[in-house]
């Protein structure tokens, strides 16, 4: 199959990957609609890619070894223990990951999108109208444009998904992720080569070093907990949202600082409490699984297709793998229906498995945390294995193995 007019709704990591897949598949005309006016490079924080998943995506032509990254070797889980500066380790794991800055990863993908792709910033899609052999998009400025195929790469608030599945509702997990970055990386344990999980009753915080985009590094962290002052957080599942820097209230900030001061080892408490308020934000945790990644002449990719809680460390991997599967289906040939059926067959089961595994991890790591203070390595290993029960060795944490390339 070659030719055709393609619209990609969303221009971040998933959107750029989808545009690249369409271009390689042979589409005649590709238009990317990104609602943000500019500045995507400056958005986001840290992203971790498993070494094996990176190698597969590099070989598939979606990533490159030249992108700035920070190596990670181990993950250390530690609990507060008296005055011990870094706390007491309760478990350690191999952690063969590469840590990236979100902006750098997006910039690399944006650079790879061919010049012939019409990438439009500040283009808001207000309606998606499918018919028997195409889809019409309604833009915020009143214009309408018709395409042979529309790919929804517009994240967890996808307007394309809403058109495909009007009753599909994201489920709020009942807890949030506090996210932040700090320039304080000079004295990180193990020279910054480890990821650290600081555990406490009712949650944990993961911290690791990432490139800052200008030749240095920053400390990236995400803290999962059930919020206090929840009456200030109005999370409507139909319109999932976050509280970006500048919108986090003083009360919520105070609750975070109290939690960290009361439950973190002194070193890690100082790291988080030293993070500037303007560099922190709140991300409510949702999940969603859809019946199919394709309906008619519409398709979904990345978080628009399925939303898995971030405990897997595989959100960006999934979006990029979705794109490689779409490209492979395109290259196999056939009519639109055959291409879209092949794509759905390749990726929908994997998306569903990731959602299910991430729910189990969220339950174990946030909702029903163990008695961390009583845990040693053997107990930790058993606890970790219980979460991954049912996941084969090619799936689970860090994402599924890419096949079919």
mmCIF file of C-alpha atoms in Angstrom:
data_model
loop_
_atom_site.group_PDB
_atom_site.id
_atom_site.type_symbol
_atom_site.label_atom_id
_atom_site.label_comp_id
_atom_site.label_asym_id
_atom_site.label_seq_id
_atom_site.Cartn_x
_atom_site.Cartn_y
_atom_site.Cartn_z
ATOM 1 C CA UNK A 1 0.000 0.000 0.000
ATOM 2 C CA UNK A 2 1.389 3.399 -0.935
ATOM 3 C CA UNK A 3 -0.083 6.841 -1.335
ATOM 4 C CA UNK A 4 -2.957 8.363 0.562
ATOM 5 C CA UNK A 5 -3.435 11.394 2.761
ATOM 6 C CA UNK A 6 -2.658 10.989 6.448
ATOM 7 C CA UNK A 7 -3.377 13.198 9.447
ATOM 8 C CA UNK A 8 -1.549 12.710 12.727
ATOM 9 C CA UNK A 9 -3.277 14.435 15.634
ATOM 10 C CA UNK A 10 -0.591 15.247 18.198
ATOM 11 C CA UNK A 11 2.999 16.228 17.532
ATOM 12 C CA UNK A 12 5.012 15.059 20.519
ATOM 13 C CA UNK A 13 6.944 11.776 20.774
ATOM 14 C CA UNK A 14 4.113 9.505 19.596
ATOM 15 C CA UNK A 15 3.056 11.963 16.888
ATOM 16 C CA UNK A 16 6.514 12.360 15.417
ATOM 17 C CA UNK A 17 7.002 8.590 15.455
ATOM 18 C CA UNK A 18 3.638 8.092 13.704
ATOM 19 C CA UNK A 19 4.546 10.656 11.032
ATOM 20 C CA UNK A 20 7.866 8.905 10.490
ATOM 21 C CA UNK A 21 6.079 5.542 10.153
ATOM 22 C CA UNK A 22 3.614 6.990 7.630
ATOM 23 C CA UNK A 23 6.409 8.550 5.593
ATOM 24 C CA UNK A 24 8.339 5.297 5.485
ATOM 25 C CA UNK A 25 5.146 3.453 4.605
ATOM 26 C CA UNK A 26 4.785 5.578 1.484
ATOM 27 C CA UNK A 27 1.983 8.024 2.273
ATOM 28 C CA UNK A 28 1.627 10.805 -0.292
ATOM 29 C CA UNK A 29 0.713 13.631 2.069
ATOM 30 C CA UNK A 30 1.155 13.736 5.846
ATOM 31 C CA UNK A 31 -0.059 16.526 8.113
ATOM 32 C CA UNK A 32 0.721 16.700 11.837
ATOM 33 C CA UNK A 33 -1.573 18.808 14.018
ATOM 34 C CA UNK A 34 0.048 19.859 17.317
ATOM 35 C CA UNK A 35 -2.087 22.008 19.597
ATOM 36 C CA UNK A 36 0.856 23.658 21.383
ATOM 37 C CA UNK A 37 2.113 26.844 19.760
ATOM 38 C CA UNK A 38 5.783 26.069 20.414
ATOM 39 C CA UNK A 39 8.186 24.959 23.101
ATOM 40 C CA UNK A 40 7.674 21.197 23.132
ATOM 41 C CA UNK A 41 11.427 20.849 23.482
ATOM 42 C CA UNK A 42 11.204 22.495 26.899
ATOM 43 C CA UNK A 43 8.460 20.236 28.218
ATOM 44 C CA UNK A 44 8.623 17.043 30.206
ATOM 45 C CA UNK A 45 11.228 15.647 32.539
ATOM 46 C CA UNK A 46 13.041 12.323 32.532
ATOM 47 C CA UNK A 47 12.488 9.207 30.446
ATOM 48 C CA UNK A 48 14.111 5.827 30.980
ATOM 49 C CA UNK A 49 14.661 3.351 28.144
ATOM 50 C CA UNK A 50 15.694 -0.236 28.798
ATOM 51 C CA UNK A 51 18.974 -0.988 27.022
ATOM 52 C CA UNK A 52 17.450 -3.850 25.038
ATOM 53 C CA UNK A 53 14.431 -1.777 23.973
ATOM 54 C CA UNK A 54 16.732 1.072 22.943
ATOM 55 C CA UNK A 55 18.826 -1.268 20.799
ATOM 56 C CA UNK A 56 15.721 -2.577 19.034
ATOM 57 C CA UNK A 57 14.372 0.909 18.353
ATOM 58 C CA UNK A 58 17.782 2.113 17.179
ATOM 59 C CA UNK A 59 17.980 -0.799 14.743
ATOM 60 C CA UNK A 60 14.456 0.044 13.554
ATOM 61 C CA UNK A 61 15.643 3.573 12.751
ATOM 62 C CA UNK A 62 13.680 5.518 15.361
ATOM 63 C CA UNK A 63 16.484 6.349 17.810
ATOM 64 C CA UNK A 64 20.201 7.029 17.566
ATOM 65 C CA UNK A 65 23.184 6.372 19.816
ATOM 66 C CA UNK A 66 24.276 10.016 19.550
ATOM 67 C CA UNK A 67 21.388 11.328 21.681
ATOM 68 C CA UNK A 68 22.556 12.606 25.105
ATOM 69 C CA UNK A 69 21.850 10.046 27.820
ATOM 70 C CA UNK A 70 22.934 8.987 31.303
ATOM 71 C CA UNK A 71 23.656 5.318 32.078
ATOM 72 C CA UNK A 72 21.902 3.512 34.936
ATOM 73 C CA UNK A 73 23.082 0.145 36.235
ATOM 74 C CA UNK A 74 21.173 -0.721 39.419
ATOM 75 C CA UNK A 75 17.981 0.236 41.199
ATOM 76 C CA UNK A 76 18.271 0.516 44.980
ATOM 77 C CA UNK A 77 15.153 0.557 47.177
ATOM 78 C CA UNK A 78 15.767 2.230 50.556
ATOM 79 C CA UNK A 79 13.704 2.950 53.672
ATOM 80 C CA UNK A 80 14.265 5.543 56.358
ATOM 81 C CA UNK A 81 16.278 4.043 59.221
ATOM 82 C CA UNK A 82 17.023 6.384 62.106
ATOM 83 C CA UNK A 83 19.655 8.935 61.201
ATOM 84 C CA UNK A 84 21.234 6.846 58.422
ATOM 85 C CA UNK A 85 21.930 9.474 55.767
ATOM 86 C CA UNK A 86 20.782 7.464 52.747
ATOM 87 C CA UNK A 87 18.480 5.114 54.625
ATOM 88 C CA UNK A 88 18.712 1.319 54.689
ATOM 89 C CA UNK A 89 18.537 -0.670 51.432
ATOM 90 C CA UNK A 90 15.711 -3.207 51.450
ATOM 91 C CA UNK A 91 16.403 -4.522 47.957
ATOM 92 C CA UNK A 92 18.582 -4.054 44.896
ATOM 93 C CA UNK A 93 17.920 -4.943 41.248
ATOM 94 C CA UNK A 94 19.825 -4.857 37.982
ATOM 95 C CA UNK A 95 18.635 -1.795 36.092
ATOM 96 C CA UNK A 96 20.118 -1.659 32.566
ATOM 97 C CA UNK A 97 18.476 1.607 31.502
ATOM 98 C CA UNK A 98 19.422 4.736 29.606
ATOM 99 C CA UNK A 99 18.060 7.977 31.090
ATOM 100 C CA UNK A 100 17.015 10.738 28.690
ATOM 101 C CA UNK A 101 15.649 14.233 28.836
ATOM 102 C CA UNK A 102 12.136 14.294 27.331
ATOM 103 C CA UNK A 103 12.973 17.355 25.261
ATOM 104 C CA UNK A 104 16.062 15.766 23.736
ATOM 105 C CA UNK A 105 14.157 12.633 22.786
ATOM 106 C CA UNK A 106 11.377 14.655 21.201
ATOM 107 C CA UNK A 107 13.926 16.821 19.391
ATOM 108 C CA UNK A 108 15.601 13.762 17.880
ATOM 109 C CA UNK A 109 12.308 12.397 16.589
ATOM 110 C CA UNK A 110 11.200 15.794 15.308
ATOM 111 C CA UNK A 111 14.483 16.060 13.398
ATOM 112 C CA UNK A 112 13.836 12.686 11.764
ATOM 113 C CA UNK A 113 10.396 13.661 10.459
ATOM 114 C CA UNK A 114 10.915 14.383 6.718
ATOM 115 C CA UNK A 115 10.640 17.979 5.523
ATOM 116 C CA UNK A 116 7.760 17.026 3.260
ATOM 117 C CA UNK A 117 5.571 16.411 6.323
ATOM 118 C CA UNK A 118 3.408 19.444 7.100
ATOM 119 C CA UNK A 119 3.940 19.911 10.854
ATOM 120 C CA UNK A 120 1.530 22.571 12.156
ATOM 121 C CA UNK A 121 1.995 24.032 15.621
ATOM 122 C CA UNK A 122 -0.945 25.733 17.311
ATOM 123 C CA UNK A 123 -3.431 23.589 15.365
ATOM 124 C CA UNK A 124 -6.322 22.538 17.619
ATOM 125 C CA UNK A 125 -8.641 19.736 16.505
ATOM 126 C CA UNK A 126 -12.195 20.202 17.774
ATOM 127 C CA UNK A 127 -13.962 17.416 15.892
ATOM 128 C CA UNK A 128 -13.302 14.061 14.205
ATOM 129 C CA UNK A 129 -15.926 12.975 11.652
ATOM 130 C CA UNK A 130 -15.392 9.548 10.075
ATOM 131 C CA UNK A 131 -17.206 8.214 7.037
ATOM 132 C CA UNK A 132 -16.973 5.056 4.938
ATOM 133 C CA UNK A 133 -13.685 5.867 3.229
ATOM 134 C CA UNK A 134 -12.046 8.718 5.138
ATOM 135 C CA UNK A 135 -12.138 11.119 8.065
ATOM 136 C CA UNK A 136 -12.820 14.852 8.231
ATOM 137 C CA UNK A 137 -11.096 16.902 10.932
ATOM 138 C CA UNK A 138 -12.662 20.070 12.246
ATOM 139 C CA UNK A 139 -10.114 22.673 13.360
ATOM 140 C CA UNK A 140 -10.447 25.291 16.035
ATOM 141 C CA UNK A 141 -10.319 28.082 13.452
ATOM 142 C CA UNK A 142 -13.414 26.669 11.712
ATOM 143 C CA UNK A 143 -11.664 25.024 8.788
ATOM 144 C CA UNK A 144 -12.302 21.397 7.849
ATOM 145 C CA UNK A 145 -9.845 19.000 6.187
ATOM 146 C CA UNK A 146 -10.435 15.473 4.966
ATOM 147 C CA UNK A 147 -7.952 12.569 5.001
ATOM 148 C CA UNK A 148 -7.829 8.919 4.024
ATOM 149 C CA UNK A 149 -6.563 7.984 7.502
ATOM 150 C CA UNK A 150 -6.357 9.795 10.842
ATOM 151 C CA UNK A 151 -3.907 8.624 13.514
ATOM 152 C CA UNK A 152 -4.605 9.731 17.070
ATOM 153 C CA UNK A 153 -1.291 10.446 18.782
ATOM 154 C CA UNK A 154 -2.801 13.035 21.093
ATOM 155 C CA UNK A 155 -2.134 11.392 24.438
ATOM 156 C CA UNK A 156 -4.369 10.527 27.338
ATOM 157 C CA UNK A 157 -6.920 13.251 26.470
ATOM 158 C CA UNK A 158 -7.210 12.076 22.875
ATOM 159 C CA UNK A 159 -9.977 13.670 20.781
ATOM 160 C CA UNK A 160 -9.493 10.914 18.203
ATOM 161 C CA UNK A 161 -10.089 8.209 20.806
ATOM 162 C CA UNK A 162 -13.172 10.091 22.034
ATOM 163 C CA UNK A 163 -14.584 9.953 18.495
ATOM 164 C CA UNK A 164 -13.836 6.236 18.201
ATOM 165 C CA UNK A 165 -15.080 5.315 21.669
ATOM 166 C CA UNK A 166 -17.352 8.031 23.102
ATOM 167 C CA UNK A 167 -17.993 5.999 26.264
ATOM 168 C CA UNK A 168 -14.377 5.044 26.957
ATOM 169 C CA UNK A 169 -13.409 6.607 30.268
ATOM 170 C CA UNK A 170 -9.984 6.699 31.858
ATOM 171 C CA UNK A 171 -9.943 5.360 35.414
ATOM 172 C CA UNK A 172 -8.282 7.439 38.119
ATOM 173 C CA UNK A 173 -6.073 5.106 40.151
ATOM 174 C CA UNK A 174 -6.697 6.988 43.405
ATOM 175 C CA UNK A 175 -3.179 8.354 43.724
ATOM 176 C CA UNK A 176 -0.921 10.928 42.141
ATOM 177 C CA UNK A 177 2.646 11.381 41.004
ATOM 178 C CA UNK A 178 4.547 14.421 42.193
ATOM 179 C CA UNK A 179 7.240 15.171 39.618
ATOM 180 C CA UNK A 180 10.232 17.449 39.782
ATOM 181 C CA UNK A 181 13.762 18.131 38.598
ATOM 182 C CA UNK A 182 16.646 19.605 40.539
ATOM 183 C CA UNK A 183 20.148 20.733 39.529
ATOM 184 C CA UNK A 184 21.610 19.161 42.691
ATOM 185 C CA UNK A 185 23.474 16.128 41.303
ATOM 186 C CA UNK A 186 27.068 16.669 42.432
ATOM 187 C CA UNK A 187 27.046 14.144 45.319
ATOM 188 C CA UNK A 188 24.678 11.442 44.071
ATOM 189 C CA UNK A 189 25.460 7.964 45.445
ATOM 190 C CA UNK A 190 27.418 5.648 43.137
ATOM 191 C CA UNK A 191 28.355 8.632 40.972
ATOM 192 C CA UNK A 192 24.790 8.818 39.702
ATOM 193 C CA UNK A 193 24.899 5.369 38.105
ATOM 194 C CA UNK A 194 22.026 3.996 40.213
ATOM 195 C CA UNK A 195 18.322 4.728 40.243
ATOM 196 C CA UNK A 196 16.975 5.113 43.763
ATOM 197 C CA UNK A 197 13.552 4.224 45.090
ATOM 198 C CA UNK A 198 12.815 5.758 48.481
ATOM 199 C CA UNK A 199 9.945 3.847 50.094
ATOM 200 C CA UNK A 200 7.457 4.862 52.775
ATOM 201 C CA UNK A 201 4.029 3.696 53.961
ATOM 202 C CA UNK A 202 1.605 4.376 51.128
ATOM 203 C CA UNK A 203 4.036 4.994 48.303
ATOM 204 C CA UNK A 204 7.551 5.461 47.022
ATOM 205 C CA UNK A 205 9.722 7.946 45.122
ATOM 206 C CA UNK A 206 12.019 7.115 42.223
ATOM 207 C CA UNK A 207 15.004 9.410 41.577
ATOM 208 C CA UNK A 208 17.682 9.243 38.917
ATOM 209 C CA UNK A 209 20.054 11.433 36.914
ATOM 210 C CA UNK A 210 19.120 12.719 33.439
ATOM 211 C CA UNK A 211 20.858 14.987 30.923
ATOM 212 C CA UNK A 212 19.779 18.615 31.248
ATOM 213 C CA UNK A 213 19.964 19.318 27.513
ATOM 214 C CA UNK A 214 22.916 21.715 27.739
ATOM 215 C CA UNK A 215 25.771 19.344 28.588
ATOM 216 C CA UNK A 216 25.111 18.791 32.287
ATOM 217 C CA UNK A 217 22.720 16.729 34.392
ATOM 218 C CA UNK A 218 19.692 17.124 36.622
ATOM 219 C CA UNK A 219 18.032 14.960 39.231
ATOM 220 C CA UNK A 220 14.674 13.714 37.988
ATOM 221 C CA UNK A 221 12.179 12.323 40.502
ATOM 222 C CA UNK A 222 8.583 11.127 40.718
ATOM 223 C CA UNK A 223 6.853 10.463 44.024
ATOM 224 C CA UNK A 224 3.696 8.330 44.140
ATOM 225 C CA UNK A 225 1.268 8.822 47.000
ATOM 226 C CA UNK A 226 -2.397 9.184 47.843
ATOM 227 C CA UNK A 227 -2.933 12.939 48.075
ATOM 228 C CA UNK A 228 -3.985 14.817 51.161
ATOM 229 C CA UNK A 229 -6.030 17.921 50.595
ATOM 230 C CA UNK A 230 -7.732 15.895 47.858
ATOM 231 C CA UNK A 231 -10.635 18.285 47.796
ATOM 232 C CA UNK A 232 -8.346 20.639 45.885
ATOM 233 C CA UNK A 233 -7.790 18.041 43.180
ATOM 234 C CA UNK A 234 -10.707 17.707 40.813
ATOM 235 C CA UNK A 235 -9.807 14.830 38.514
ATOM 236 C CA UNK A 236 -12.569 14.245 35.996
ATOM 237 C CA UNK A 237 -11.878 10.904 34.247
ATOM 238 C CA UNK A 238 -13.414 12.229 31.028
ATOM 239 C CA UNK A 239 -10.957 15.109 30.902
ATOM 240 C CA UNK A 240 -7.781 13.836 32.597
ATOM 241 C CA UNK A 241 -5.371 16.611 33.396
ATOM 242 C CA UNK A 242 -2.368 17.506 35.536
ATOM 243 C CA UNK A 243 -1.369 20.485 37.641
ATOM 244 C CA UNK A 244 1.634 22.028 35.861
ATOM 245 C CA UNK A 245 4.224 24.263 37.520
ATOM 246 C CA UNK A 246 2.522 27.421 38.689
ATOM 247 C CA UNK A 247 -0.838 25.756 39.355
ATOM 248 C CA UNK A 248 0.147 23.641 42.363
ATOM 249 C CA UNK A 249 -1.424 25.188 45.471
ATOM 250 C CA UNK A 250 0.482 26.103 48.606
ATOM 251 C CA UNK A 251 -1.549 23.555 50.559
ATOM 252 C CA UNK A 252 -0.575 20.720 48.251
ATOM 253 C CA UNK A 253 3.063 21.792 48.336
ATOM 254 C CA UNK A 254 2.946 21.865 52.122
ATOM 255 C CA UNK A 255 1.531 18.332 52.252
ATOM 256 C CA UNK A 256 4.342 17.094 50.000
ATOM 257 C CA UNK A 257 7.008 18.742 52.140
ATOM 258 C CA UNK A 258 5.551 17.273 55.316
ATOM 259 C CA UNK A 259 5.468 13.787 53.816
ATOM 260 C CA UNK A 260 9.082 14.017 52.653
ATOM 261 C CA UNK A 261 10.345 15.477 55.940
ATOM 262 C CA UNK A 262 8.562 12.803 57.996
ATOM 263 C CA UNK A 263 9.345 9.683 55.955
ATOM 264 C CA UNK A 264 12.502 10.177 53.849
ATOM 265 C CA UNK A 265 16.125 9.517 54.840
ATOM 266 C CA UNK A 266 17.914 12.836 55.512
ATOM 267 C CA UNK A 267 19.882 12.890 52.245
ATOM 268 C CA UNK A 268 16.878 12.261 50.017
ATOM 269 C CA UNK A 269 14.655 14.574 52.020
ATOM 270 C CA UNK A 270 17.134 17.384 51.406
ATOM 271 C CA UNK A 271 17.238 16.613 47.676
ATOM 272 C CA UNK A 272 13.492 16.790 47.247
ATOM 273 C CA UNK A 273 12.922 19.700 49.609
ATOM 274 C CA UNK A 274 15.606 21.614 47.711
ATOM 275 C CA UNK A 275 13.744 21.252 44.413
ATOM 276 C CA UNK A 276 12.362 24.653 43.360
ATOM 277 C CA UNK A 277 8.582 24.889 43.629
ATOM 278 C CA UNK A 278 8.444 26.126 40.046
ATOM 279 C CA UNK A 279 10.085 22.860 38.922
ATOM 280 C CA UNK A 280 7.438 20.576 40.478
ATOM 281 C CA UNK A 281 4.022 19.518 39.242
ATOM 282 C CA UNK A 282 1.264 16.990 39.993
ATOM 283 C CA UNK A 283 0.359 14.149 37.626
ATOM 284 C CA UNK A 284 -2.780 12.173 38.550
ATOM 285 C CA UNK A 285 -2.396 8.500 37.664
ATOM 286 C CA UNK A 286 -4.912 7.012 35.245
ATOM 287 C CA UNK A 287 -5.284 3.905 33.166
ATOM 288 C CA UNK A 288 -7.405 2.912 30.193
ATOM 289 C CA UNK A 289 -7.673 -0.032 27.807
ATOM 290 C CA UNK A 290 -9.671 0.291 24.570
ATOM 291 C CA UNK A 291 -11.371 -2.541 22.636
ATOM 292 C CA UNK A 292 -9.236 -2.004 19.529
ATOM 293 C CA UNK A 293 -6.512 0.345 18.307
ATOM 294 C CA UNK A 294 -8.392 0.895 15.035
ATOM 295 C CA UNK A 295 -11.947 1.718 13.968
ATOM 296 C CA UNK A 296 -12.721 2.361 10.310
ATOM 297 C CA UNK A 297 -10.140 4.843 9.014
ATOM 298 C CA UNK A 298 -8.959 5.926 12.463
ATOM 299 C CA UNK A 299 -6.081 4.480 14.472
ATOM 300 C CA UNK A 300 -4.492 5.146 17.861
ATOM 301 C CA UNK A 301 -0.868 5.175 18.992
ATOM 302 C CA UNK A 302 0.919 5.667 22.321
ATOM 303 C CA UNK A 303 -1.111 6.946 25.278
ATOM 304 C CA UNK A 304 -4.021 7.739 22.980
ATOM 305 C CA UNK A 305 -4.347 3.986 22.424
ATOM 306 C CA UNK A 306 -3.945 2.724 25.981
ATOM 307 C CA UNK A 307 -2.878 4.360 29.208
ATOM 308 C CA UNK A 308 -0.665 2.283 31.483
ATOM 309 C CA UNK A 309 0.429 3.619 34.853
ATOM 310 C CA UNK A 310 4.050 4.802 34.662
ATOM 311 C CA UNK A 311 5.460 2.127 37.001
ATOM 312 C CA UNK A 312 6.511 0.070 33.955
ATOM 313 C CA UNK A 313 9.076 2.599 32.753
ATOM 314 C CA UNK A 314 7.873 1.961 29.204
ATOM 315 C CA UNK A 315 5.524 4.741 28.082
ATOM 316 C CA UNK A 316 7.789 6.164 25.389
ATOM 317 C CA UNK A 317 8.931 2.677 24.405
ATOM 318 C CA UNK A 318 5.337 1.651 23.766
ATOM 319 C CA UNK A 319 4.659 4.699 21.568
ATOM 320 C CA UNK A 320 7.769 4.048 19.489
ATOM 321 C CA UNK A 321 7.025 0.351 19.194
ATOM 322 C CA UNK A 322 3.477 1.166 18.087
ATOM 323 C CA UNK A 323 4.997 3.259 15.301
ATOM 324 C CA UNK A 324 7.321 0.476 14.168
ATOM 325 C CA UNK A 325 4.363 -1.936 14.048
ATOM 326 C CA UNK A 326 2.353 0.552 11.993
ATOM 327 C CA UNK A 327 5.249 0.938 9.593
ATOM 328 C CA UNK A 328 5.639 -2.840 9.311
ATOM 329 C CA UNK A 329 1.930 -3.281 8.566
ATOM 330 C CA UNK A 330 2.150 -0.568 5.914
ATOM 331 C CA UNK A 331 5.136 -2.221 4.278
ATOM 332 C CA UNK A 332 3.343 -5.578 4.158
ATOM 333 C CA UNK A 333 0.878 -4.010 1.751
ATOM 334 C CA UNK A 334 -2.801 -4.525 1.092
ATOM 335 C CA UNK A 335 -5.717 -2.162 1.401
ATOM 336 C CA UNK A 336 -6.364 0.161 4.350
ATOM 337 C CA UNK A 337 -8.382 -2.454 6.220
ATOM 338 C CA UNK A 338 -5.630 -5.042 5.968
ATOM 339 C CA UNK A 339 -2.998 -2.564 7.165
ATOM 340 C CA UNK A 340 -5.051 -1.428 10.137
ATOM 341 C CA UNK A 341 -6.072 -4.976 11.098
ATOM 342 C CA UNK A 342 -2.428 -6.053 11.071
ATOM 343 C CA UNK A 343 -1.459 -3.091 13.239
ATOM 344 C CA UNK A 344 -4.216 -3.777 15.765
ATOM 345 C CA UNK A 345 -3.329 -7.480 15.936
ATOM 346 C CA UNK A 346 0.311 -6.640 16.614
ATOM 347 C CA UNK A 347 -0.181 -3.968 19.279
ATOM 348 C CA UNK A 348 -3.555 -4.134 21.033
ATOM 349 C CA UNK A 349 -2.790 -7.311 23.054
ATOM 350 C CA UNK A 350 0.514 -5.823 24.190
ATOM 351 C CA UNK A 351 -1.148 -2.587 25.262
ATOM 352 C CA UNK A 352 -3.718 -4.534 27.284
ATOM 353 C CA UNK A 353 -0.998 -6.606 28.961
ATOM 354 C CA UNK A 354 0.917 -3.444 29.915
ATOM 355 C CA UNK A 355 -2.188 -1.872 31.449
ATOM 356 C CA UNK A 356 -2.832 -5.002 33.536
ATOM 357 C CA UNK A 357 0.760 -5.313 34.745
ATOM 358 C CA UNK A 358 0.979 -1.629 35.632
ATOM 359 C CA UNK A 359 -2.190 -1.966 37.718
ATOM 360 C CA UNK A 360 -0.620 -4.820 39.685
ATOM 361 C CA UNK A 361 2.515 -2.782 40.228
ATOM 362 C CA UNK A 362 0.526 0.236 41.369
ATOM 363 C CA UNK A 363 -1.392 -1.882 43.848
ATOM 364 C CA UNK A 364 1.814 -3.325 45.316
ATOM 365 C CA UNK A 365 3.930 -0.167 45.274
ATOM 366 C CA UNK A 366 1.391 2.487 46.295
ATOM 367 C CA UNK A 367 -2.059 1.244 47.285
ATOM 368 C CA UNK A 368 -1.082 -1.755 49.449
ATOM 369 C CA UNK A 369 2.545 -1.177 50.355
ATOM 370 C CA UNK A 370 4.316 -3.823 52.464
ATOM 371 C CA UNK A 371 6.012 -3.241 55.799
ATOM 372 C CA UNK A 372 9.165 -1.839 54.249
ATOM 373 C CA UNK A 373 10.955 -1.645 57.600
ATOM 374 C CA UNK A 374 10.765 -5.447 58.001
ATOM 375 C CA UNK A 375 11.988 -6.194 54.475
ATOM 376 C CA UNK A 376 15.366 -7.628 53.454
ATOM 377 C CA UNK A 377 16.532 -8.783 50.007
ATOM 378 C CA UNK A 378 14.770 -12.211 50.087
ATOM 379 C CA UNK A 379 11.443 -10.637 51.059
ATOM 380 C CA UNK A 380 11.953 -7.939 48.467
ATOM 381 C CA UNK A 381 12.604 -10.493 45.706
ATOM 382 C CA UNK A 382 9.425 -12.403 46.575
ATOM 383 C CA UNK A 383 7.402 -9.167 46.656
ATOM 384 C CA UNK A 384 8.733 -8.106 43.273
ATOM 385 C CA UNK A 385 8.101 -11.503 41.700
ATOM 386 C CA UNK A 386 4.497 -11.493 42.913
ATOM 387 C CA UNK A 387 3.826 -8.278 40.987
ATOM 388 C CA UNK A 388 5.232 -9.758 37.800
ATOM 389 C CA UNK A 389 3.375 -13.043 38.067
ATOM 390 C CA UNK A 390 1.942 -13.826 34.647
ATOM 391 C CA UNK A 391 4.430 -11.668 32.733
ATOM 392 C CA UNK A 392 6.909 -13.607 30.637
ATOM 393 C CA UNK A 393 10.585 -12.773 30.538
ATOM 394 C CA UNK A 394 10.215 -10.715 27.347
ATOM 395 C CA UNK A 395 7.642 -8.369 28.852
ATOM 396 C CA UNK A 396 7.050 -6.455 32.027
ATOM 397 C CA UNK A 397 9.247 -3.765 33.436
ATOM 398 C CA UNK A 398 10.844 -1.680 30.698
ATOM 399 C CA UNK A 399 8.434 -2.862 28.010
ATOM 400 C CA UNK A 400 7.855 -5.854 25.761
ATOM 401 C CA UNK A 401 10.451 -7.154 23.362
ATOM 402 C CA UNK A 402 9.988 -5.746 19.873
ATOM 403 C CA UNK A 403 9.247 -8.515 17.398
ATOM 404 C CA UNK A 404 8.579 -8.746 13.706
ATOM 405 C CA UNK A 405 11.434 -6.527 12.543
#
